[in-house]
Short mmCIF file of C-alpha atoms in Angstrom, two decimals:
data_model
loop_
_atom_site.label_atom_id
_atom_site.label_comp_id
_atom_site.label_asym_id
_atom_site.label_seq_id
_atom_site.Cartn_x
_atom_site.Cartn_y
_atom_site.Cartn_z
CA MET L 224 -78.00 -28.19 -60.79
CA THR L 225 -74.86 -30.02 -61.93
CA ALA L 226 -72.17 -31.13 -59.50
CA GLN L 227 -69.79 -28.57 -61.00
CA THR L 228 -72.32 -25.78 -60.49
CA ALA L 229 -73.08 -26.92 -56.96
CA ASP L 230 -69.37 -26.88 -56.11
CA LYS L 231 -69.30 -23.18 -57.03
CA PHE L 232 -71.71 -22.43 -54.17
CA THR L 233 -69.77 -24.50 -51.63
CA PHE L 234 -67.54 -22.44 -49.37
CA THR L 235 -63.85 -22.99 -49.84
CA PRO L 236 -61.16 -20.33 -49.47
CA TRP L 237 -60.62 -20.51 -53.26
CA ASN L 238 -64.34 -20.19 -54.12
CA ALA L 239 -64.72 -17.30 -51.69
CA THR L 240 -61.65 -15.58 -53.15
CA ARG L 241 -62.93 -16.00 -56.72
CA PHE L 242 -66.24 -14.52 -55.60
CA PHE L 243 -64.71 -11.65 -53.59
CA VAL L 244 -61.87 -10.39 -55.81
CA PRO L 245 -64.09 -9.18 -58.69
CA LEU L 246 -66.36 -7.48 -56.14
CA PHE L 247 -63.37 -5.74 -54.58
CA LEU L 248 -62.01 -4.61 -57.94
CA GLN L 249 -65.43 -3.33 -58.94
CA ALA L 250 -65.86 -1.35 -55.72
CA ALA L 251 -62.31 0.02 -55.74
CA SER L 252 -62.45 1.02 -59.40
CA GLN L 253 -65.64 3.08 -59.04
CA SER L 254 -63.67 6.10 -57.84
CA LEU L 255 -61.49 6.15 -60.97
CA THR L 256 -64.26 7.47 -63.23
CA TYR L 257 -64.74 10.92 -61.72
CA PRO L 258 -61.14 12.21 -61.94
CA LEU L 259 -61.24 11.28 -65.64
CA VAL L 260 -64.43 13.29 -66.17
CA GLY L 261 -62.81 16.13 -64.24
CA VAL L 262 -60.38 16.61 -67.14
CA VAL L 263 -63.35 17.55 -69.34
CA VAL L 264 -65.10 19.77 -66.80
CA ALA L 265 -62.04 21.67 -65.51
CA HIS L 266 -61.23 22.95 -69.01
CA GLY L 267 -64.60 24.67 -69.30
CA LEU L 268 -65.24 28.40 -69.35
CA HIS L 269 -64.83 28.82 -65.58
CA GLY L 270 -61.91 26.41 -65.11
CA ALA L 271 -61.35 24.90 -61.67
CA ARG L 272 -64.36 26.77 -60.26
CA GLU L 273 -66.55 25.01 -62.80
CA PHE L 274 -65.23 21.62 -61.74
CA SER L 275 -65.75 22.53 -58.08
CA ALA L 276 -69.40 23.45 -58.72
CA PHE L 277 -69.88 20.35 -60.89
CA SER L 278 -68.50 18.19 -58.07
CA GLN L 279 -70.89 19.77 -55.56
CA GLY L 280 -73.84 19.03 -57.83
CA PHE L 281 -72.81 15.40 -58.27
CA MET L 282 -72.04 15.07 -54.56
CA LEU L 283 -75.67 15.97 -53.84
CA MET L 284 -76.82 13.63 -56.62
CA PHE L 285 -74.95 10.72 -55.08
CA LEU L 286 -76.35 11.61 -51.65
CA ILE L 287 -79.87 11.29 -53.12
CA GLY L 288 -78.80 8.06 -54.80
CA THR L 289 -78.02 6.49 -51.42
CA LEU L 290 -81.78 5.94 -51.07
CA GLY L 291 -81.06 2.93 -53.30
CA PHE L 292 -77.91 1.98 -51.37
CA GLY L 293 -79.38 -1.28 -50.06
CA LEU L 294 -81.05 -2.53 -53.24
CA VAL L 295 -78.35 -4.98 -54.31
CA THR L 296 -78.23 -6.54 -50.84
CA THR L 297 -82.05 -6.68 -50.82
CA GLY L 298 -82.05 -8.42 -54.20
CA MET L 299 -79.46 -10.95 -53.06
CA VAL L 300 -81.81 -11.92 -50.22
CA TYR L 301 -85.15 -11.97 -52.06
CA ALA L 302 -84.53 -12.46 -55.81
CA LYS L 303 -83.73 -16.17 -55.51
CA ASP L 304 -86.56 -17.27 -57.83
CA ARG L 305 -88.53 -15.69 -60.66
CA LEU L 306 -91.32 -14.50 -58.38
CA GLY L 307 -88.90 -12.81 -56.02
CA TYR L 308 -86.96 -11.40 -58.96
CA LEU L 309 -90.07 -9.78 -60.50
CA ARG L 310 -91.08 -8.29 -57.16
CA PHE L 311 -87.55 -6.99 -56.55
CA ARG L 312 -87.57 -5.42 -60.03
CA ARG L 313 -90.78 -3.56 -59.12
CA VAL L 314 -89.18 -2.31 -55.90
CA ASN L 315 -86.11 -1.14 -57.83
CA ALA L 316 -88.39 0.75 -60.27
CA LEU L 317 -90.27 2.35 -57.36
CA VAL L 318 -87.02 3.58 -55.80
CA MET L 319 -85.97 4.95 -59.21
CA VAL L 320 -89.18 7.01 -59.36
CA ILE L 321 -88.70 8.34 -55.81
CA ILE L 322 -85.07 9.33 -56.49
CA SER L 323 -85.98 10.96 -59.82
CA LEU L 324 -88.75 13.06 -58.25
CA LEU L 325 -86.50 14.15 -55.40
CA GLN L 326 -83.62 15.02 -57.72
CA CYS L 327 -85.89 17.09 -59.96
CA ALA L 328 -87.49 18.81 -56.96
CA LEU L 329 -84.11 19.95 -55.58
CA ALA L 330 -83.36 21.61 -58.93
CA LEU L 331 -86.52 23.76 -58.85
CA PRO L 332 -85.90 27.54 -58.74
CA VAL L 333 -87.68 27.85 -55.38
CA ILE L 334 -85.59 25.11 -53.72
CA ALA L 335 -82.18 25.20 -55.45
CA PRO L 336 -81.05 28.57 -53.94
CA PHE L 337 -81.59 27.21 -50.43
CA VAL L 338 -79.90 23.84 -51.05
CA PHE L 339 -76.96 25.04 -53.13
CA GLY L 340 -76.73 28.55 -51.69
CA ARG L 341 -77.60 28.44 -48.00
CA LEU L 342 -76.43 24.86 -47.33
CA LEU L 343 -73.48 24.43 -49.71
CA GLY L 344 -72.40 28.08 -49.82
CA LEU L 345 -72.49 28.48 -53.60
CA GLU L 346 -73.62 31.60 -55.41
CA GLY L 347 -73.97 33.07 -58.87
CA VAL L 348 -72.71 30.98 -61.75
CA GLN L 349 -71.36 28.27 -59.45
CA LEU L 350 -74.81 27.75 -57.95
CA GLU L 351 -76.33 27.40 -61.42
CA ILE L 352 -73.63 24.98 -62.60
CA ALA L 353 -74.10 22.79 -59.53
CA ARG L 354 -77.87 22.85 -59.88
CA TRP L 355 -77.93 21.93 -63.56
CA SER L 356 -75.12 19.40 -63.18
CA MET L 357 -77.20 17.55 -60.61
CA LEU L 358 -80.25 17.61 -62.91
CA PHE L 359 -78.29 16.59 -66.04
CA GLY L 360 -76.80 13.76 -64.00
CA LEU L 361 -80.23 12.15 -63.64
CA PRO L 362 -79.79 9.81 -66.66
CA ALA L 363 -76.56 8.48 -65.14
CA GLN L 364 -78.34 8.07 -61.79
CA LEU L 365 -81.07 6.02 -63.48
CA ALA L 366 -78.51 3.90 -65.34
CA PHE L 367 -76.76 3.09 -62.05
CA LEU L 368 -80.11 2.01 -60.59
CA LEU L 369 -81.07 -0.02 -63.67
CA ARG L 370 -77.94 -2.14 -63.34
CA ASN L 371 -79.06 -3.30 -59.87
CA VAL L 372 -81.41 -5.89 -61.38
CA PRO L 373 -78.91 -7.80 -63.57
CA GLN L 374 -76.20 -7.25 -60.96
CA VAL L 375 -78.26 -9.17 -58.41
CA LEU L 376 -78.70 -12.07 -60.85
CA LEU L 377 -74.95 -12.23 -61.43
CA TYR L 378 -74.11 -11.98 -57.73
CA ASN L 379 -76.60 -14.66 -56.74
CA ASP L 380 -75.09 -17.01 -59.34
CA HIS L 381 -71.56 -16.12 -58.14
CA ALA L 382 -70.75 -14.67 -61.58
CA THR L 383 -69.05 -11.66 -60.02
CA GLY L 384 -66.31 -11.69 -62.67
CA LEU L 385 -68.84 -10.76 -65.38
CA ALA L 386 -70.21 -7.90 -63.29
CA ASN L 387 -66.67 -6.66 -62.75
CA MET L 388 -65.93 -6.92 -66.48
CA ALA L 389 -68.85 -4.57 -67.24
CA THR L 390 -67.53 -2.03 -64.72
CA ILE L 391 -63.97 -2.23 -66.05
CA LEU L 392 -65.25 -1.63 -69.59
CA ARG L 393 -67.13 1.44 -68.32
CA ILE L 394 -63.92 2.84 -66.87
CA ILE L 395 -61.98 2.08 -70.05
CA LEU L 396 -64.60 3.84 -72.19
CA THR L 397 -64.52 6.86 -69.85
CA ALA L 398 -60.73 6.95 -70.11
CA ILE L 399 -61.04 6.92 -73.93
CA LEU L 400 -63.82 9.52 -74.15
CA ALA L 401 -62.33 12.08 -71.72
CA PRO L 402 -59.22 12.98 -73.81
CA ILE L 403 -61.25 12.82 -77.04
CA PHE L 404 -63.78 15.30 -75.65
CA HIS L 405 -60.89 17.51 -74.52
CA LEU L 406 -59.18 17.41 -77.93
CA LEU L 407 -62.44 18.22 -79.73
CA GLY L 408 -63.10 21.18 -77.42
CA LEU L 409 -66.16 19.49 -75.90
CA VAL L 410 -65.42 20.73 -72.40
CA GLY L 411 -67.30 22.12 -69.43
CA TRP L 412 -69.96 20.74 -67.13
CA VAL L 413 -72.44 19.78 -69.87
CA TRP L 414 -69.96 17.61 -71.73
CA GLY L 415 -68.71 16.28 -68.41
CA CYS L 416 -72.22 14.94 -67.76
CA VAL L 417 -72.28 13.38 -71.23
CA CYS L 418 -68.82 11.84 -70.78
CA LEU L 419 -69.94 10.29 -67.49
CA THR L 420 -73.36 9.10 -68.66
CA ILE L 421 -72.55 7.22 -71.89
CA PRO L 422 -70.20 4.68 -70.23
CA VAL L 423 -72.68 4.08 -67.39
CA PHE L 424 -75.37 3.08 -69.88
CA LEU L 425 -72.85 0.79 -71.58
CA GLU L 426 -72.13 -0.85 -68.21
CA SER L 427 -75.84 -1.29 -67.51
CA PHE L 428 -76.46 -2.77 -70.97
CA LEU L 429 -73.53 -5.19 -70.71
CA MET L 430 -74.55 -6.32 -67.25
CA ASP L 431 -78.08 -6.97 -68.50
CA TRP L 432 -76.70 -8.93 -71.45
CA PHE L 433 -74.39 -10.99 -69.23
CA ALA L 434 -77.27 -11.75 -66.84
CA ARG L 435 -79.77 -13.06 -69.43
CA PRO L 436 -78.65 -16.71 -69.26
CA TYR L 437 -78.92 -16.63 -65.47
CA LEU L 438 -82.44 -15.21 -65.67
CA LYS L 439 -83.52 -18.08 -67.93
CA ARG L 440 -82.22 -20.59 -65.37
CA LEU L 441 -83.99 -18.91 -62.46
CA PRO L 442 -86.59 -21.29 -60.94
CA MET L 443 -90.20 -20.11 -60.98
CA ILE L 444 -90.77 -20.44 -57.20
CA LEU L 445 -88.42 -21.98 -54.66
CA ARG L 446 -90.24 -24.36 -52.33
CA ASP L 447 -88.34 -23.08 -49.28
CA GLY L 448 -87.75 -19.56 -50.63
CA GLU L 449 -88.96 -16.33 -49.06
CA LYS L 450 -92.42 -15.43 -50.47
CA ALA L 451 -92.17 -11.76 -49.61
CA SER L 452 -94.53 -9.14 -51.02
CA VAL L 453 -93.41 -6.02 -52.87
CA THR L 454 -94.22 -3.98 -49.77
CA ARG L 455 -92.12 -6.21 -47.53
CA ILE L 456 -89.16 -6.09 -49.92
CA PHE L 457 -89.44 -2.29 -50.11
CA LEU L 458 -89.57 -1.98 -46.33
CA PHE L 459 -86.57 -4.33 -46.03
CA ASN L 460 -84.57 -2.02 -48.30
CA ILE L 461 -85.36 1.18 -46.37
CA PRO L 462 -83.13 0.60 -43.30
CA LEU L 463 -80.23 -0.56 -45.50
CA SER L 464 -80.54 2.51 -47.72
CA LEU L 465 -81.04 5.03 -44.92
CA GLY L 466 -77.84 3.70 -43.41
CA GLY L 467 -76.05 4.58 -46.65
CA THR L 468 -77.44 8.10 -46.39
CA LEU L 469 -76.00 8.44 -42.89
CA LEU L 470 -72.61 7.27 -44.14
CA SER L 471 -72.67 9.90 -46.90
CA LEU L 472 -73.55 12.62 -44.41
CA SER L 473 -70.50 11.63 -42.37
CA VAL L 474 -68.27 12.91 -45.21
CA PHE L 475 -69.70 16.41 -44.74
CA MET L 476 -68.99 16.24 -41.01
CA LEU L 477 -65.40 15.10 -41.51
CA ASN L 478 -64.53 17.88 -43.92
CA ALA L 479 -66.32 20.58 -41.93
CA ILE L 480 -64.60 19.80 -38.61
CA ILE L 481 -61.10 19.11 -39.99
CA ASN L 482 -61.24 22.39 -41.89
CA ARG L 483 -61.77 24.20 -38.56
CA THR L 484 -58.62 22.81 -36.90
CA GLU L 485 -55.33 24.69 -36.65
CA ASN L 486 -53.87 25.07 -40.15
CA GLY L 487 -57.13 23.56 -41.33
CA ALA L 488 -56.63 23.96 -45.09
CA SER L 489 -53.36 22.01 -44.99
CA MET L 490 -54.77 19.35 -42.64
CA LEU L 491 -57.83 18.87 -44.85
CA ALA L 492 -55.60 18.51 -47.92
CA VAL L 493 -53.55 15.80 -46.18
CA HIS L 494 -56.74 14.01 -45.09
CA LEU L 495 -58.31 14.15 -48.56
CA VAL L 496 -55.18 12.91 -50.35
CA ALA L 497 -54.73 10.00 -47.92
CA ILE L 498 -58.41 9.12 -47.76
CA GLY L 499 -58.51 9.19 -51.55
CA LEU L 500 -56.35 6.03 -51.42
CA ILE L 501 -57.99 4.50 -48.36
CA ASN L 502 -61.61 4.84 -49.50
CA PRO L 503 -61.44 2.58 -52.58
CA VAL L 504 -59.82 -0.19 -50.50
CA SER L 505 -62.35 0.42 -47.72
CA PHE L 506 -65.30 0.10 -50.11
CA GLY L 507 -63.78 -3.13 -51.40
CA ALA L 508 -63.43 -4.49 -47.86
CA LEU L 509 -67.15 -3.91 -47.29
CA ARG L 510 -67.88 -6.36 -50.12
CA ASN L 511 -67.54 -9.08 -47.50
CA GLN L 512 -71.23 -8.33 -47.08
CA ALA L 513 -71.89 -10.18 -50.35
CA VAL L 514 -69.60 -13.05 -49.30
CA ALA L 515 -71.63 -13.56 -46.12
CA ILE L 516 -74.82 -13.77 -48.22
CA GLY L 517 -73.32 -15.81 -51.05
CA PHE L 518 -71.85 -18.41 -48.67
CA PRO L 519 -74.37 -18.45 -45.77
CA GLN L 520 -73.54 -19.74 -42.32
CA ARG L 521 -74.53 -23.37 -41.79
CA ASP L 522 -75.02 -22.84 -38.04
CA LEU L 523 -73.90 -20.63 -35.17
CA HIS L 524 -70.50 -22.34 -35.01
CA ASP L 525 -69.72 -21.79 -38.69
CA GLN L 526 -67.15 -18.96 -38.73
CA ARG L 527 -65.57 -19.64 -42.12
CA THR L 528 -66.74 -16.46 -43.83
CA PHE L 529 -65.84 -14.43 -40.73
CA LEU L 530 -62.30 -15.78 -40.81
CA PHE L 531 -62.23 -15.08 -44.54
CA ALA L 532 -63.25 -11.46 -43.81
CA ILE L 533 -60.37 -11.13 -41.32
CA ALA L 534 -57.96 -12.52 -43.92
CA THR L 535 -59.17 -10.09 -46.60
CA GLY L 536 -58.86 -7.18 -44.16
CA ILE L 537 -55.24 -8.10 -43.45
CA VAL L 538 -54.40 -8.50 -47.15
CA LEU L 539 -56.09 -5.23 -48.13
CA ALA L 540 -54.32 -3.35 -45.34
CA ALA L 541 -51.02 -4.77 -46.59
CA LEU L 542 -51.69 -3.14 -49.98
CA LEU L 543 -51.16 0.28 -48.36
CA LEU L 544 -48.04 -0.66 -46.39
CA PRO L 545 -45.57 0.37 -49.15
CA LEU L 546 -46.79 3.96 -48.73
CA THR L 547 -45.41 3.99 -45.17
CA ILE L 548 -41.89 3.62 -46.64
CA PRO L 549 -40.47 7.18 -46.83
CA ALA L 550 -39.18 6.89 -50.41
CA VAL L 551 -42.45 5.47 -51.75
CA GLY L 552 -44.59 7.80 -49.64
CA ASP L 553 -42.64 10.90 -50.73
CA TRP L 554 -42.94 9.87 -54.38
CA TYR L 555 -46.73 9.53 -54.22
CA PHE L 556 -47.73 12.19 -51.71
CA CYS L 557 -45.19 14.84 -52.68
CA ALA L 558 -44.20 14.24 -56.31
CA ILE L 559 -47.60 13.01 -57.55
CA GLN L 560 -50.09 14.73 -55.21
CA ASN L 561 -48.01 17.87 -54.72
CA LEU L 562 -48.02 17.88 -50.91
CA SER L 563 -45.12 19.52 -49.11
CA PRO L 564 -42.49 17.22 -47.51
CA HIS L 565 -43.98 17.92 -44.07
CA GLU L 566 -47.49 17.15 -45.33
CA GLY L 567 -46.17 13.96 -46.94
CA ASP L 568 -44.90 12.81 -43.53
CA LEU L 569 -48.34 13.49 -42.05
CA ALA L 570 -50.04 11.54 -44.85
CA ARG L 571 -47.87 8.49 -44.06
CA GLN L 572 -49.11 8.68 -40.46
CA VAL L 573 -52.68 8.50 -41.74
CA ILE L 574 -51.82 5.30 -43.64
CA TRP L 575 -50.66 3.62 -40.42
CA TRP L 576 -54.03 4.37 -38.83
CA ALA L 577 -55.78 2.99 -41.93
CA ILE L 578 -54.42 -0.54 -41.35
CA PRO L 579 -56.70 -1.41 -38.37
CA PHE L 580 -59.52 0.58 -40.01
CA LEU L 581 -59.49 -1.67 -43.08
CA LEU L 582 -59.52 -4.79 -40.91
CA PHE L 583 -62.64 -3.62 -39.10
CA GLN L 584 -64.26 -2.52 -42.36
CA ALA L 585 -63.92 -6.11 -43.61
CA VAL L 586 -65.52 -7.70 -40.53
CA ARG L 587 -68.13 -4.95 -40.40
CA GLY L 588 -69.10 -5.78 -43.99
CA HIS L 589 -69.38 -9.44 -42.98
CA ALA L 590 -71.65 -8.51 -40.05
CA GLU L 591 -73.90 -6.45 -42.34
CA GLY L 592 -74.19 -9.37 -44.77
CA LEU L 593 -75.00 -11.73 -41.93
CA ALA L 594 -77.74 -9.37 -40.72
CA ALA L 595 -79.20 -9.06 -44.22
CA TYR L 596 -79.23 -12.83 -44.73
CA ARG L 597 -80.95 -13.29 -41.36
CA HIS L 598 -83.56 -10.68 -42.43
CA ARG L 599 -82.41 -8.17 -39.81
CA PRO L 600 -82.07 -4.90 -41.77
CA ASN L 601 -82.79 -2.89 -38.63
CA ALA L 602 -79.57 -4.25 -37.13
CA VAL L 603 -77.70 -2.78 -40.10
CA LEU L 604 -79.49 0.55 -39.73
CA ALA L 605 -78.72 0.61 -36.00
CA GLY L 606 -75.06 -0.09 -36.73
CA GLN L 607 -74.85 2.68 -39.31
CA ALA L 608 -76.66 5.13 -37.02
CA VAL L 609 -74.04 4.28 -34.39
CA PHE L 610 -71.36 4.83 -37.07
CA PHE L 611 -72.56 8.39 -37.64
CA GLY L 612 -73.02 9.13 -33.93
CA VAL L 613 -69.62 7.77 -32.90
CA LEU L 614 -67.91 9.51 -35.83
CA VAL L 615 -69.30 12.91 -34.85
CA SER L 616 -68.67 12.34 -31.11
CA VAL L 617 -65.06 11.30 -31.66
CA LEU L 618 -64.43 14.22 -34.02
CA ILE L 619 -65.81 16.73 -31.51
CA THR L 620 -63.77 15.15 -28.68
CA LEU L 621 -60.54 15.20 -30.72
CA PHE L 622 -61.25 18.78 -31.75
CA HIS L 623 -61.76 19.74 -28.08
CA PHE L 624 -58.36 18.24 -27.15
CA ASP L 625 -56.62 19.96 -30.11
CA VAL L 626 -55.62 16.71 -31.84
CA SER L 627 -53.94 17.39 -35.18
CA GLY L 628 -56.50 17.61 -37.97
CA HIS L 629 -54.68 15.23 -40.32
CA VAL L 630 -55.39 12.16 -38.12
CA MET L 631 -58.77 13.23 -36.74
CA GLY L 632 -60.65 11.80 -39.70
CA ILE L 633 -59.04 8.37 -39.78
CA ILE L 634 -59.23 7.95 -35.97
CA ALA L 635 -62.93 8.85 -36.02
CA LEU L 636 -63.53 6.44 -38.91
CA LEU L 637 -61.73 3.65 -37.08
CA CYS L 638 -63.75 4.16 -33.87
CA ALA L 639 -66.99 4.38 -35.85
CA SER L 640 -66.24 1.18 -37.77
CA ILE L 641 -65.46 -0.73 -34.56
CA ALA L 642 -68.67 0.53 -32.94
CA THR L 643 -70.73 -0.44 -36.01
CA PHE L 644 -69.32 -3.97 -36.05
CA LEU L 645 -69.98 -4.47 -32.34
CA THR L 646 -73.50 -3.02 -32.58
CA ILE L 647 -74.58 -5.30 -35.44
CA ARG L 648 -73.07 -8.43 -33.91
CA LEU L 649 -74.66 -7.64 -30.54
CA GLY L 650 -78.02 -7.08 -32.23
CA LEU L 651 -77.78 -10.41 -34.03
CA ALA L 652 -76.78 -12.23 -30.86
CA LEU L 653 -79.76 -10.80 -28.96
CA ALA L 654 -82.10 -11.67 -31.84
CA TRP L 655 -80.88 -15.26 -31.94
CA ILE L 656 -81.26 -15.68 -28.17
CA GLU L 657 -84.60 -13.89 -27.69
CA ASP L 658 -86.50 -14.56 -30.92
CA ASP L 659 -85.13 -17.84 -32.22
CA PRO L 660 -84.98 -20.34 -29.36
CA ASP L 661 -84.93 -23.20 -31.88
CA PHE L 662 -82.11 -21.70 -33.95
CA PRO L 663 -79.62 -24.48 -34.79
CA LYS L 664 -76.85 -24.63 -32.19
CA GLY L 665 -74.49 -27.03 -33.89
CA PRO L 666 -73.58 -28.95 -37.01
CA SER L 667 -76.76 -31.04 -36.95
CA SER L 668 -78.38 -28.39 -39.14
CA SER L 669 -76.08 -28.27 -42.12
CA HIS L 670 -77.91 -26.04 -44.58
CA PRO L 671 -79.26 -22.50 -44.18
CA SER L 672 -82.63 -23.55 -45.63
CA THR L 673 -83.30 -25.30 -42.30
CA TRP L 674 -82.89 -22.03 -40.38
CA PRO L 675 -86.04 -20.30 -39.11
CA HIS L 676 -87.04 -17.40 -41.35
CA ARG L 677 -88.94 -14.23 -40.66
#
């Protein structure tokens, strides 16, 4: 490793920023694809109802896909050498098979009416559109999973800019294809699936191409690396991925309870418009997980990445501050999103609550990365289980006290994020005290390779 390459892995605020910014842009930009595809779907035979059914099908598809939620984090921990990389690739393929079988099973005639009818409340043509949209989305699902392998190589080599470039090109291609499909009359849910899938395969191909030089430089076996079996890597991924499933289920709970408040339809509209801006920034804040893994703690007193997470949370929260200005807020919420002036005022209130939420999302992401690096996936799962439990408890409590529906969601998310952060950090502290009595207590141990490993 050259001195210049080694410097890239040394924590400095600049190196951490160069590593984090592409990750943030990649996470935040993910949500831009689906509104573009919506242009194609909504002009189908059944109009807005077709897009609604299509969205329900893809919502279920993404819920199934959360079974692979923790794969990138798992790869960043274990795919440090060629042996670990090959074993991680086998785990990724195994998860792909499981997700594919489950997605196909839910589309079977004996199961689909229960899932899409009884659970999601669809019927007739909408049920069929949702069912087939989910099934036709399987190629895109597989392409998303395929990109995990090269993505891990790029992340571990701190080449996050290349990974981000592949994602940006996917979005650009989607933005080009959507109006072309519309002009050619290729509309409806089938062409929506095609419009979504082609760019995802391009992204996966480009990421694989970008990662090839890094694969060639991967050492065969690291002397002090983790020699984990395929089974161990798979089991490590399960708690991280199940946590993602719990987070996805929380979306259903939010919408269901807010919709039952006084003037529920209006309150849900305000929540969805505001959260549509907050979520991309929130997902970006969680990328501090990768920063914690990419620049590991040297010892218990090393808080550099934690302070960096706080700084990113403050900066990301500041991105939303202009929307609290009445003129700017009215322009976006009322003129662009078509909310009433009163609803626009309520949406600005949600943005104020989002500022502390984004700060805790950043430090929560850091805590999850720290737990993954310390081989404590159960701490992450515990934190995310607490997230779901606190979210539901707070929502029910606020509903009982007749709190306005427009702020119920963001308050519940804030409380859940705080509880998750505290749970994971407490779990790590107990693990260090009880299980690792020889864990380095000061700067005498200057490199993470000297830490005890499980």
